[in-house]
CSV table of C-alpha atoms and ligand atoms in Angstrom, one decimal:
chain,number,residue,atom,x,y,z
N,1493,MET,CA,0.0,0.0,0.0
N,1494,ALA,CA,1.3,3.5,-0.9
N,1495,THR,CA,2.5,5.6,2.0
N,1496,PRO,CA,2.5,9.3,1.1
N,1497,ALA,CA,4.3,11.9,3.2
N,1498,SER,CA,5.0,15.7,2.9
N,1499,PHE,CA,8.1,17.6,3.6
N,1500,ALA,CA,8.7,21.4,3.8
N,1501,ALA,CA,11.4,23.9,4.8
N,1502,THR,CA,12.9,23.0,8.1
N,1503,GLY,CA,15.2,24.5,10.6
N,1504,PRO,CA,18.9,23.5,10.6
N,1505,LEU,CA,19.8,19.8,10.6
N,1506,ARG,CA,22.0,19.1,13.6
N,1507,GLY,CA,23.5,16.1,15.3
N,1508,THR,CA,25.1,12.7,14.6
N,1509,ILE,CA,23.6,9.7,12.8
N,1510,THR,CA,24.7,6.4,11.5
N,1511,VAL,CA,23.2,5.0,8.3
N,1512,PRO,CA,22.4,1.4,7.6
N,1513,GLY,CA,24.9,-1.1,6.2
N,1514,ASP,CA,26.1,-0.9,2.6
N,1515,LYS,CA,23.5,-2.5,0.3
N,1516,SER,CA,26.1,-3.8,-2.3
N,1517,ILE,CA,28.4,-5.2,0.4
N,1518,SER,CA,25.4,-6.8,2.3
N,1519,HIS,CA,24.2,-8.7,-0.8
N,1520,ARG,CA,27.7,-10.0,-1.5
N,1521,ALA,CA,28.3,-10.9,2.2
N,1522,LEU,CA,25.2,-13.1,2.2
N,1523,MET,CA,26.0,-14.8,-1.1
N,1524,LEU,CA,29.6,-15.6,-0.4
N,1525,SER,CA,28.9,-16.7,3.2
N,1526,ALA,CA,26.2,-19.0,1.8
N,1527,LEU,CA,28.9,-20.6,-0.5
N,1528,ALA,CA,31.6,-21.0,2.1
N,1529,VAL,CA,32.1,-24.3,4.0
N,1530,GLY,CA,31.2,-23.5,7.6
N,1531,GLU,CA,29.7,-20.5,9.5
N,1532,SER,CA,30.3,-16.9,8.7
N,1533,VAL,CA,29.2,-14.0,10.9
N,1534,ILE,CA,28.1,-10.7,9.5
N,1535,ASP,CA,27.8,-7.5,11.5
N,1536,GLY,CA,26.2,-4.3,10.2
N,1537,LEU,CA,24.2,-6.1,7.5
N,1538,LEU,CA,21.6,-3.9,5.9
N,1539,GLU,CA,18.2,-5.2,6.9
N,1540,GLY,CA,16.4,-3.7,3.9
N,1541,GLU,CA,14.0,-5.5,1.7
N,1542,ASP,CA,16.5,-5.9,-1.1
N,1543,VAL,CA,19.0,-7.7,1.1
N,1544,LEU,CA,16.3,-9.7,2.8
N,1545,ALA,CA,15.3,-10.9,-0.7
N,1546,THR,CA,18.8,-12.2,-1.2
N,1547,ALA,CA,18.7,-13.9,2.2
N,1548,ALA,CA,15.5,-15.6,1.4
N,1549,ALA,CA,16.8,-16.8,-2.0
N,1550,MET,CA,20.0,-18.2,-0.4
N,1551,ARG,CA,17.9,-20.0,2.2
N,1552,ALA,CA,15.8,-21.5,-0.6
N,1553,MET,CA,19.0,-22.8,-2.2
N,1554,GLY,CA,20.2,-24.5,1.0
N,1555,ALA,CA,22.0,-22.0,3.2
N,1556,THR,CA,21.1,-21.5,6.9
N,1557,ILE,CA,20.8,-17.8,7.7
N,1558,GLU,CA,19.7,-16.5,11.0
N,1559,LYS,CA,20.1,-13.4,13.2
N,1560,ARG,CA,21.4,-13.9,16.7
N,1561,GLY,CA,21.7,-10.8,18.8
N,1562,ASP,CA,23.0,-8.1,16.4
N,1563,SER,CA,24.9,-10.5,14.1
N,1564,TRP,CA,23.8,-12.6,11.2
N,1565,HIS,CA,25.1,-16.2,11.1
N,1566,VAL,CA,25.3,-17.9,7.8
N,1567,ARG,CA,26.2,-21.6,7.4
N,1568,GLY,CA,27.1,-22.2,3.7
N,1569,VAL,CA,26.7,-25.1,1.4
N,1570,GLY,CA,30.0,-24.9,-0.3
N,1571,VAL,CA,30.7,-23.8,-3.9
N,1572,GLY,CA,28.8,-26.2,-6.1
N,1573,GLY,CA,26.4,-27.1,-3.3
N,1574,LEU,CA,23.4,-24.9,-4.1
N,1575,LEU,CA,20.2,-26.9,-4.0
N,1576,GLN,CA,17.2,-26.7,-6.3
N,1577,PRO,CA,14.8,-24.1,-5.0
N,1578,GLN,CA,11.3,-25.4,-4.6
N,1579,SER,CA,9.5,-22.3,-5.8
N,1580,ALA,CA,10.1,-19.1,-7.7
N,1581,LEU,CA,12.7,-16.7,-6.2
N,1582,ASP,CA,10.9,-13.4,-5.5
N,1583,MET,CA,13.5,-10.6,-6.0
N,1584,GLY,CA,11.1,-7.8,-5.1
N,1585,ASN,CA,12.6,-4.5,-6.2
N,1586,SER,CA,16.2,-5.7,-6.3
N,1587,GLY,CA,18.2,-5.7,-9.5
N,1588,THR,CA,21.4,-6.6,-7.6
N,1589,SER,CA,19.9,-9.8,-6.1
N,1590,THR,CA,18.5,-10.8,-9.5
N,1591,ARG,CA,21.6,-10.3,-11.6
N,1592,LEU,CA,24.1,-11.7,-9.1
N,1593,LEU,CA,22.0,-14.8,-8.3
N,1594,MET,CA,21.5,-15.5,-12.0
N,1595,GLY,CA,25.2,-15.7,-12.1
N,1596,LEU,CA,25.4,-18.2,-9.2
N,1597,VAL,CA,22.6,-20.4,-10.7
N,1598,THR,CA,24.4,-20.4,-14.1
N,1599,SER,CA,27.2,-22.8,-12.9
N,1600,HIS,CA,25.0,-25.0,-10.6
N,1601,PRO,CA,23.0,-28.0,-11.8
N,1602,ILE,CA,19.7,-26.3,-10.8
N,1603,THR,CA,16.9,-24.4,-12.4
N,1604,ALA,CA,15.5,-21.2,-10.8
N,1605,THR,CA,12.7,-18.8,-11.7
N,1606,PHE,CA,13.1,-15.2,-10.9
N,1607,THR,CA,10.2,-12.8,-10.3
N,1608,GLY,CA,10.0,-9.2,-9.1
N,1609,ASP,CA,7.8,-6.2,-8.7
N,1610,ALA,CA,6.6,-3.9,-11.5
N,1611,SER,CA,9.8,-1.8,-11.4
N,1612,LEU,CA,12.2,-4.8,-11.6
N,1613,SER,CA,10.0,-6.5,-14.2
N,1614,GLY,CA,10.6,-3.5,-16.5
N,1615,ARG,CA,14.4,-3.6,-16.2
N,1616,PRO,CA,16.7,-5.1,-18.9
N,1617,MET,CA,18.3,-8.4,-18.1
N,1618,GLY,CA,19.8,-9.0,-21.5
N,1619,ARG,CA,23.1,-7.6,-20.2
N,1620,VAL,CA,23.5,-10.6,-17.9
N,1621,ILE,CA,21.6,-13.1,-20.1
N,1622,ASP,CA,24.3,-12.6,-22.9
N,1623,PRO,CA,27.4,-13.6,-21.0
N,1624,LEU,CA,25.7,-16.2,-18.8
N,1625,SER,CA,24.2,-17.9,-21.8
N,1626,THR,CA,27.8,-18.1,-23.3
N,1627,MET,CA,28.8,-19.9,-20.1
N,1628,GLY,CA,26.2,-22.5,-20.8
N,1629,ALA,CA,23.1,-21.3,-18.9
N,1630,ASP,CA,19.8,-21.9,-20.6
N,1631,ILE,CA,17.7,-18.8,-20.0
N,1632,THR,CA,14.1,-18.2,-20.9
N,1633,ALA,CA,13.1,-14.6,-20.3
N,1634,SER,CA,9.9,-12.6,-20.8
N,1635,PRO,CA,9.8,-10.4,-24.0
N,1636,GLY,CA,12.5,-7.8,-24.1
N,1637,GLY,CA,14.8,-10.0,-21.9
N,1638,ARG,CA,12.9,-9.2,-18.7
N,1639,LEU,CA,11.5,-10.8,-15.6
N,1640,PRO,CA,9.9,-13.3,-15.0
N,1641,LEU,CA,12.7,-15.4,-16.3
N,1642,MET,CA,14.1,-18.9,-15.8
N,1643,VAL,CA,17.7,-19.9,-15.6
N,1644,ARG,CA,18.7,-23.6,-16.0
N,1645,GLY,CA,22.3,-23.9,-14.9
N,1646,LEU,CA,25.0,-26.0,-16.5
N,1647,CYS,CA,27.6,-28.0,-14.4
N,1648,PRO,CA,30.3,-27.8,-15.4
N,1649,ALA,CA,29.8,-24.4,-17.0
N,1650,ILE,CA,32.2,-23.0,-19.6
N,1651,PRO,CA,34.8,-20.4,-18.6
N,1652,ILE,CA,34.7,-17.2,-20.7
N,1653,GLU,CA,36.6,-14.1,-21.3
N,1654,TYR,CA,34.1,-11.2,-21.4
N,1655,ARG,CA,34.6,-7.5,-22.1
N,1656,LEU,CA,31.9,-5.5,-20.4
N,1657,PRO,CA,29.8,-3.6,-23.0
N,1658,VAL,CA,28.3,-1.4,-20.2
N,1659,ALA,CA,30.0,-0.1,-17.0
N,1660,SER,CA,28.1,-2.4,-14.6
N,1661,ALA,CA,29.2,-3.9,-11.4
N,1662,GLN,CA,26.2,-6.2,-11.5
N,1663,VAL,CA,27.2,-7.7,-14.8
N,1664,LYS,CA,30.8,-8.0,-13.7
N,1665,SER,CA,29.7,-9.7,-10.5
N,1666,ALA,CA,27.2,-12.0,-12.2
N,1667,VAL,CA,30.0,-13.4,-14.4
N,1668,LEU,CA,32.5,-13.6,-11.5
N,1669,LEU,CA,30.0,-15.5,-9.4
N,1670,ALA,CA,29.2,-17.9,-12.3
N,1671,GLY,CA,33.0,-18.3,-12.6
N,1672,LEU,CA,33.3,-19.4,-8.9
N,1673,ASN,CA,32.0,-22.9,-9.8
N,1674,THR,CA,33.3,-23.1,-13.4
N,1675,PRO,CA,36.5,-25.1,-14.1
N,1676,GLY,CA,39.5,-23.0,-15.2
N,1677,ILE,CA,39.8,-19.2,-15.4
N,1678,THR,CA,36.9,-16.9,-16.1
N,1679,ARG,CA,38.1,-13.5,-17.1
N,1680,ILE,CA,36.4,-10.1,-17.3
N,1681,ILE,CA,37.7,-7.0,-19.0
N,1682,GLU,CA,36.4,-3.8,-17.5
N,1683,PRO,CA,37.1,-0.7,-19.6
N,1684,VAL,CA,35.6,1.6,-16.9
N,1685,ALA,CA,36.2,0.7,-13.3
N,1686,THR,CA,33.0,0.0,-11.3
N,1687,ARG,CA,32.5,-0.8,-7.6
N,1688,ASP,CA,34.9,-3.5,-6.7
N,1689,HIS,CA,33.2,-5.0,-3.6
N,1690,SER,CA,32.9,-8.4,-5.3
N,1691,GLU,CA,36.7,-8.6,-6.1
N,1692,ARG,CA,37.6,-7.5,-2.5
N,1693,MET,CA,35.3,-9.9,-0.9
N,1694,LEU,CA,36.0,-12.9,-3.1
N,1695,ALA,CA,39.7,-12.5,-2.4
N,1696,GLY,CA,38.9,-12.2,1.4
N,1697,PHE,CA,37.0,-15.5,1.3
N,1698,GLY,CA,40.0,-17.2,-0.3
N,1699,ALA,CA,39.1,-17.3,-4.0
N,1700,GLU,CA,42.1,-17.1,-6.4
N,1701,LEU,CA,41.4,-13.8,-8.0
N,1702,THR,CA,43.7,-11.4,-9.7
N,1703,VAL,CA,43.2,-7.8,-11.0
N,1704,GLU,CA,45.5,-6.2,-13.6
N,1705,THR,CA,45.2,-2.6,-14.7
N,1706,ASP,CA,46.9,-1.5,-17.9
N,1707,SER,CA,48.2,2.0,-18.6
N,1708,ALA,CA,44.8,3.1,-20.0
N,1709,GLY,CA,43.0,2.0,-16.8
N,1710,VAL,CA,41.4,-1.0,-18.3
N,1711,ARG,CA,41.1,-3.7,-15.6
N,1712,THR,CA,41.3,-7.5,-16.3
N,1713,ILE,CA,39.8,-9.6,-13.5
N,1714,SER,CA,40.5,-13.3,-13.5
N,1715,ILE,CA,39.0,-15.8,-11.1
N,1716,ARG,CA,39.9,-19.5,-10.9
N,1717,GLY,CA,36.8,-21.6,-10.6
N,1718,GLU,CA,35.9,-24.6,-8.4
N,1719,ALA,CA,37.1,-22.4,-5.6
N,1720,GLU,CA,36.8,-23.4,-1.9
N,1721,LEU,CA,35.6,-20.4,0.2
N,1722,ARG,CA,36.6,-20.1,3.8
N,1723,PRO,CA,34.0,-18.6,6.2
N,1724,GLN,CA,34.7,-15.1,7.3
N,1725,ASN,CA,33.7,-12.5,9.9
N,1726,ILE,CA,32.4,-9.5,8.0
N,1727,ILE,CA,31.8,-6.0,9.2
N,1728,VAL,CA,29.6,-4.0,6.7
N,1729,PRO,CA,30.3,-0.3,6.7
N,1730,GLY,CA,27.5,2.3,6.5
N,1731,ASP,CA,26.2,2.9,2.9
N,1732,PRO,CA,27.7,6.0,1.2
N,1733,SER,CA,24.6,6.0,-1.1
N,1734,SER,CA,22.3,6.3,2.0
N,1735,ALA,CA,24.6,8.9,3.6
N,1736,ALA,CA,24.2,11.1,0.5
N,1737,PHE,CA,20.7,12.3,1.5
N,1738,ALA,CA,21.6,13.7,4.9
N,1739,THR,CA,24.8,15.1,3.4
N,1740,VAL,CA,23.0,17.1,0.7
N,1741,ALA,CA,20.2,18.2,3.1
N,1742,ALA,CA,22.9,19.5,5.6
N,1743,LEU,CA,24.7,21.3,2.8
N,1744,LEU,CA,21.5,23.0,1.6
N,1745,VAL,CA,19.7,24.0,4.8
N,1746,PRO,CA,21.3,27.1,6.4
N,1747,GLY,CA,22.8,26.6,9.8
N,1748,SER,CA,23.1,22.8,9.5
N,1749,ALA,CA,26.0,20.8,11.0
N,1750,VAL,CA,25.8,17.1,10.7
N,1751,THR,CA,28.1,14.1,11.3
N,1752,ILE,CA,27.4,10.8,9.7
N,1753,ALA,CA,29.5,8.2,11.4
N,1754,ASN,CA,31.1,5.0,9.9
N,1755,VAL,CA,30.5,5.6,6.1
N,1756,GLY,CA,32.2,3.4,3.5
N,1757,MET,CA,34.5,5.5,1.4
N,1758,ASN,CA,35.6,2.9,-1.2
N,1759,PRO,CA,37.0,5.1,-4.1
N,1760,THR,CA,34.7,3.3,-6.5
N,1761,ARG,CA,31.7,4.6,-4.6
N,1762,ALA,CA,32.8,8.0,-3.2
N,1763,GLY,CA,32.4,10.1,-6.4
N,1764,LEU,CA,29.5,12.2,-5.1
N,1765,TYR,CA,31.6,13.5,-2.1
N,1766,ASN,CA,34.4,14.6,-4.4
N,1767,VAL,CA,31.9,16.4,-6.8
N,1768,LEU,CA,30.2,18.1,-3.9
N,1769,ARG,CA,33.6,19.3,-2.5
N,1770,ASP,CA,34.4,20.6,-6.0
N,1771,MET,CA,31.1,22.6,-5.8
N,1772,GLY,CA,32.3,24.2,-2.6
N,1773,ALA,CA,30.9,21.8,0.0
N,1774,ASP,CA,32.4,21.8,3.5
N,1775,ILE,CA,32.7,18.0,4.1
N,1776,ALA,CA,35.5,16.7,6.3
N,1777,PHE,CA,36.5,13.1,6.5
N,1778,GLY,CA,37.1,12.2,10.2
N,1779,GLN,CA,38.5,9.0,11.7
N,1780,GLN,CA,39.7,7.6,8.4
N,1781,ARG,CA,40.3,3.8,8.8
N,1782,VAL,CA,40.0,0.5,7.1
N,1783,VAL,CA,37.2,-1.9,8.4
N,1784,GLY,CA,36.8,-5.3,6.9
N,1785,GLY,CA,38.9,-4.5,3.9
N,1786,GLU,CA,36.9,-1.3,3.0
N,1787,PRO,CA,37.9,2.3,3.7
N,1788,VAL,CA,35.6,4.0,6.2
N,1789,ALA,CA,35.3,7.6,7.5
N,1790,ASP,CA,33.0,9.8,9.6
N,1791,LEU,CA,31.5,12.6,7.4
N,1792,ILE,CA,31.4,16.0,9.0
N,1793,VAL,CA,29.1,18.2,6.9
N,1794,THR,CA,28.5,21.9,7.3
N,1795,HIS,CA,26.0,24.1,5.4
N,1796,SER,CA,27.8,25.6,2.4
N,1797,ALA,CA,27.2,27.8,-0.6
N,1798,LEU,CA,27.5,25.5,-3.6
N,1799,SER,CA,28.4,26.5,-7.2
N,1800,GLY,CA,27.4,24.8,-10.4
N,1801,ILE,CA,29.7,22.2,-12.0
N,1802,GLU,CA,30.2,20.0,-15.0
N,1803,PRO,CA,31.3,16.7,-13.6
N,1804,ASP,CA,33.5,14.6,-15.8
N,1805,PRO,CA,31.3,11.8,-17.3
N,1806,ALA,CA,34.2,9.4,-16.6
N,1807,ILE,CA,33.4,9.4,-12.9
N,1808,ALA,CA,29.7,8.3,-13.5
N,1809,ALA,CA,30.3,4.8,-12.2
N,1810,THR,CA,31.6,6.0,-8.9
N,1811,MET,CA,28.4,7.8,-8.1
N,1812,ILE,CA,25.8,6.2,-10.3
N,1813,ASP,CA,23.2,5.9,-7.6
N,1814,GLU,CA,23.8,9.5,-6.3
N,1815,TYR,CA,22.8,11.5,-9.3
N,1816,PRO,CA,19.2,12.1,-8.2
N,1817,VAL,CA,20.4,13.8,-5.0
N,1818,LEU,CA,23.2,15.6,-6.9
N,1819,PHE,CA,20.4,17.1,-9.1
N,1820,VAL,CA,18.8,18.5,-5.9
N,1821,ALA,CA,22.1,20.0,-4.8
N,1822,ALA,CA,22.5,21.5,-8.2
N,1823,ALA,CA,19.0,23.1,-8.0
N,1824,LEU,CA,20.2,25.3,-5.1
N,1825,ALA,CA,23.7,25.9,-6.4
N,1826,LYS,CA,24.8,29.2,-7.9
N,1827,GLY,CA,25.0,28.9,-11.7
N,1828,ARG,CA,24.7,26.1,-14.1
N,1829,THR,CA,25.4,22.4,-13.6
N,1830,VAL,CA,25.7,20.2,-16.7
N,1831,ILE,CA,25.6,16.5,-16.2
N,1832,ARG,CA,26.2,14.2,-19.2
N,1833,GLY,CA,27.2,10.5,-19.8
N,1834,ILE,CA,24.6,9.0,-17.4
N,1835,GLU,CA,22.3,7.2,-19.8
N,1836,GLU,CA,22.5,4.2,-17.4
N,1837,MET,CA,20.3,6.3,-15.1
N,1838,ARG,CA,17.4,5.5,-17.4
N,1839,VAL,CA,17.4,1.8,-16.6
N,1840,LYS,CA,17.6,2.0,-12.8
N,1841,GLU,CA,14.6,1.3,-10.5
N,1842,SER,CA,12.9,4.1,-12.6
N,1843,ASP,CA,14.1,6.3,-15.5
N,1844,ARG,CA,15.9,8.6,-13.0
N,1845,ILE,CA,16.7,11.3,-15.5
N,1846,ALA,CA,13.0,11.7,-16.6
N,1847,VAL,CA,11.5,11.2,-13.2
N,1848,MET,CA,13.8,13.7,-11.4
N,1849,ALA,CA,13.5,16.3,-14.3
N,1850,LYS,CA,9.7,16.3,-13.9
N,1851,ALA,CA,9.8,16.3,-10.1
N,1852,LEU,CA,12.2,19.1,-9.8
N,1853,THR,CA,10.5,21.2,-12.6
N,1854,ASP,CA,7.2,20.7,-10.7
N,1855,CYS,CA,8.9,22.1,-7.6
N,1856,GLY,CA,10.0,25.2,-9.5
N,1857,ALA,CA,13.6,24.2,-10.3
N,1858,ARG,CA,15.0,25.2,-13.7
N,1859,VAL,CA,16.0,21.9,-15.4
N,1860,GLU,CA,16.5,20.7,-19.0
N,1861,GLU,CA,16.5,17.0,-19.8
N,1862,LEU,CA,19.2,15.7,-22.1
N,1863,PRO,CA,19.2,12.2,-23.7
N,1864,ASP,CA,22.2,11.3,-21.4
N,1865,GLY,CA,21.9,13.8,-18.6
N,1866,LEU,CA,20.5,17.0,-17.2
N,1867,ILE,CA,21.2,20.7,-17.2
N,1868,VAL,CA,20.3,22.5,-14.0
N,1869,ASP,CA,20.3,26.2,-13.4
N,1870,GLY,CA,20.5,26.7,-9.7
N,1871,THR,CA,18.9,29.3,-7.4
N,1872,GLY,CA,22.1,30.3,-5.7
N,1873,GLY,CA,20.7,29.1,-2.4
N,1874,ASP,CA,17.1,30.4,-2.5
N,1875,PHE,CA,14.6,27.7,-1.6
N,1876,LEU,CA,12.4,26.2,-4.3
N,1877,ALA,CA,8.7,27.0,-4.6
N,1878,GLY,CA,7.8,23.3,-3.9
N,1879,GLY,CA,4.1,22.6,-3.6
N,1880,ALA,CA,4.2,19.6,-6.0
N,1881,THR,CA,3.3,15.9,-5.6
N,1882,VAL,CA,6.1,13.6,-6.7
N,1883,THR,CA,5.5,10.2,-8.3
N,1884,THR,CA,8.2,7.9,-7.2
N,1885,HIS,CA,7.6,4.9,-9.5
N,1886,LEU,CA,8.7,2.4,-6.9
N,1887,ASP,CA,12.1,4.1,-6.7
N,1888,HIS,CA,13.6,4.5,-3.2
N,1889,ARG,CA,16.2,7.0,-4.4
N,1890,ILE,CA,13.6,9.3,-6.0
N,1891,ALA,CA,11.6,9.2,-2.8
N,1892,MET,CA,14.6,10.2,-0.6
N,1893,SER,CA,16.1,12.7,-3.1
N,1894,MET,CA,12.7,14.5,-3.3
N,1895,THR,CA,12.4,14.5,0.4
N,1896,VAL,CA,15.6,16.5,0.5
N,1897,ALA,CA,14.1,18.8,-2.1
N,1898,GLY,CA,11.1,19.2,0.2
N,1899,LEU,CA,13.3,20.3,3.1
N,1900,VAL,CA,14.5,23.2,0.9
N,1901,SER,CA,11.0,24.2,-0.5
N,1902,ARG,CA,8.7,27.0,0.7
N,1903,ALA,CA,5.5,24.9,0.1
N,1904,ALA,CA,5.4,21.3,1.2
N,1905,VAL,CA,6.5,18.6,-1.3
N,1906,THR,CA,4.4,15.5,-1.2
N,1907,ILE,CA,6.0,12.1,-2.0
N,1908,ASP,CA,3.3,9.8,-3.3
N,1909,ASP,CA,4.8,6.7,-1.7
N,1910,MET,CA,7.6,6.4,0.8
N,1911,SER,CA,7.4,2.6,1.1
N,1912,PRO,CA,10.1,1.9,-1.4
N,1913,VAL,CA,12.6,3.5,1.0
N,1914,ALA,CA,12.5,0.3,3.0
N,1915,THR,CA,14.4,-1.5,0.2
N,1916,SER,CA,17.7,0.3,1.2
N,1917,TYR,CA,17.2,2.7,4.2
N,1918,PRO,CA,14.5,1.4,6.6
N,1919,GLY,CA,15.4,4.0,9.2
N,1920,PHE,CA,15.4,7.0,6.9
N,1921,ALA,CA,12.5,8.9,8.6
N,1922,ALA,CA,14.1,8.2,12.0
N,1923,SER,CA,17.5,9.6,10.8
N,1924,LEU,CA,15.7,12.8,9.7
N,1925,ARG,CA,14.0,13.1,13.1
N,1926,GLU,CA,17.4,12.6,14.9
N,1927,LEU,CA,18.7,15.5,12.9
N,1928,GLY,CA,15.8,17.7,14.0
N,1929,VAL,CA,13.5,17.4,11.0
N,1930,SER,CA,10.0,17.5,12.3
J,2835,S3P,C1,25.2,-2.3,-7.8
J,2835,S3P,C2,25.7,-1.8,-9.0
J,2835,S3P,C3,25.0,-0.7,-9.7
J,2835,S3P,C4,24.1,0.1,-8.7
J,2835,S3P,C5,23.3,-0.7,-7.9
J,2835,S3P,C6,24.1,-1.7,-7.1
J,2835,S3P,C7,25.9,-3.5,-7.2
J,2835,S3P,O1,24.2,-1.1,-10.8
J,2835,S3P,O2,23.4,1.1,-9.5
J,2835,S3P,O3,22.5,0.0,-7.0
J,2835,S3P,O4,25.7,-3.8,-6.0
J,2835,S3P,O5,26.6,-4.1,-8.0
J,2835,S3P,P1,24.8,-1.4,-12.2
J,2835,S3P,O6,25.7,-2.6,-12.2
J,2835,S3P,O7,23.6,-1.7,-13.1
J,2835,S3P,O8,25.5,-0.2,-12.6
């Protein structure tokens, strides 16, 4: 059921919050733990709907997953040991669960059917169907290469060398995970670096994985299959994609001073924070440390006057989920922001270029949609008119980005449905309250 909510101009945001565990790392922690021999313990797991969909799927394929106290305990089946699920795997809203699990099923002697909600059922799966079919999976998809679809795995599967045609960590990870139970070496050539959590975690679990980077920055990732994974203790850092909302809200609302503790700062994820600093944002990185193989920091954010920017399209992969909230920052910056090279945004949980362009325009921002991006002429810090109702299209990041827009609007902005927020940031409303948003 849709849960609408309204947000309007607020006093300064102040205080310290933590954000839930990183979604990408949480999915991978569950999947690799479920393939290790023995018990892994995960702390800081995101308990959002997307990650719980992965947990349910891994249980359906034989893993034991339970929460004891604050930790998640996972007893794996061993690489090659996944069992035939007895019913369709419901992936909900989660593209990451779907694409990575399709990879796992590819090299196991099982058949799995994947279903999802209306948003997920509209998203393209051809990008994973192509390489996984080459590895031997027999995949029957709905028209347009969409869900519902069925994957019949092949064991042993065929190792491939695959050059990624789109910059996608999900496609890279699907092939790597298929390669885990495939004899020989599976190799991926990645012309544009995407988030590297799979590589880091596979190596941490003991898989034989190498990464070579040539002088042009092209990465070649090789994994030796029929790996044996050793159980691990994993600490999941806070999600930089979730921290982005309080960060931008604090930058835009005068008088704000916010600390977001324990945020993952993997360089393949931290692009937004660099762009905001280039726009003039006062963001300090406190307590920089490495936790569980991932760089982590406390973000100390103070209200700042921002200036428009033309971010280099080459950094798109490092902030691909953060563009909606960057658009909001640009709407209050001084001068013009030109964002190009982000056509991938059109195949996320919604068409994030079109949906944000409409939502911001309806709130009085000056925005021009481009085929591959957006031009935003900012107010120089003045609040937006607001007063609009935003259609979120089952997209959590639209809901949260436009909540931030509401906090800098004179008339309340109504979000038609906040329920998708539970996929990635179940405590979002509580975080805002902690920072004084009433
Ligand atoms: C993800 C990769 C990205 C990102 C998504 C999570 C991952 O998708 O948008 O939210 O965990 O691998 P693409 O691989 O489609 O770029």
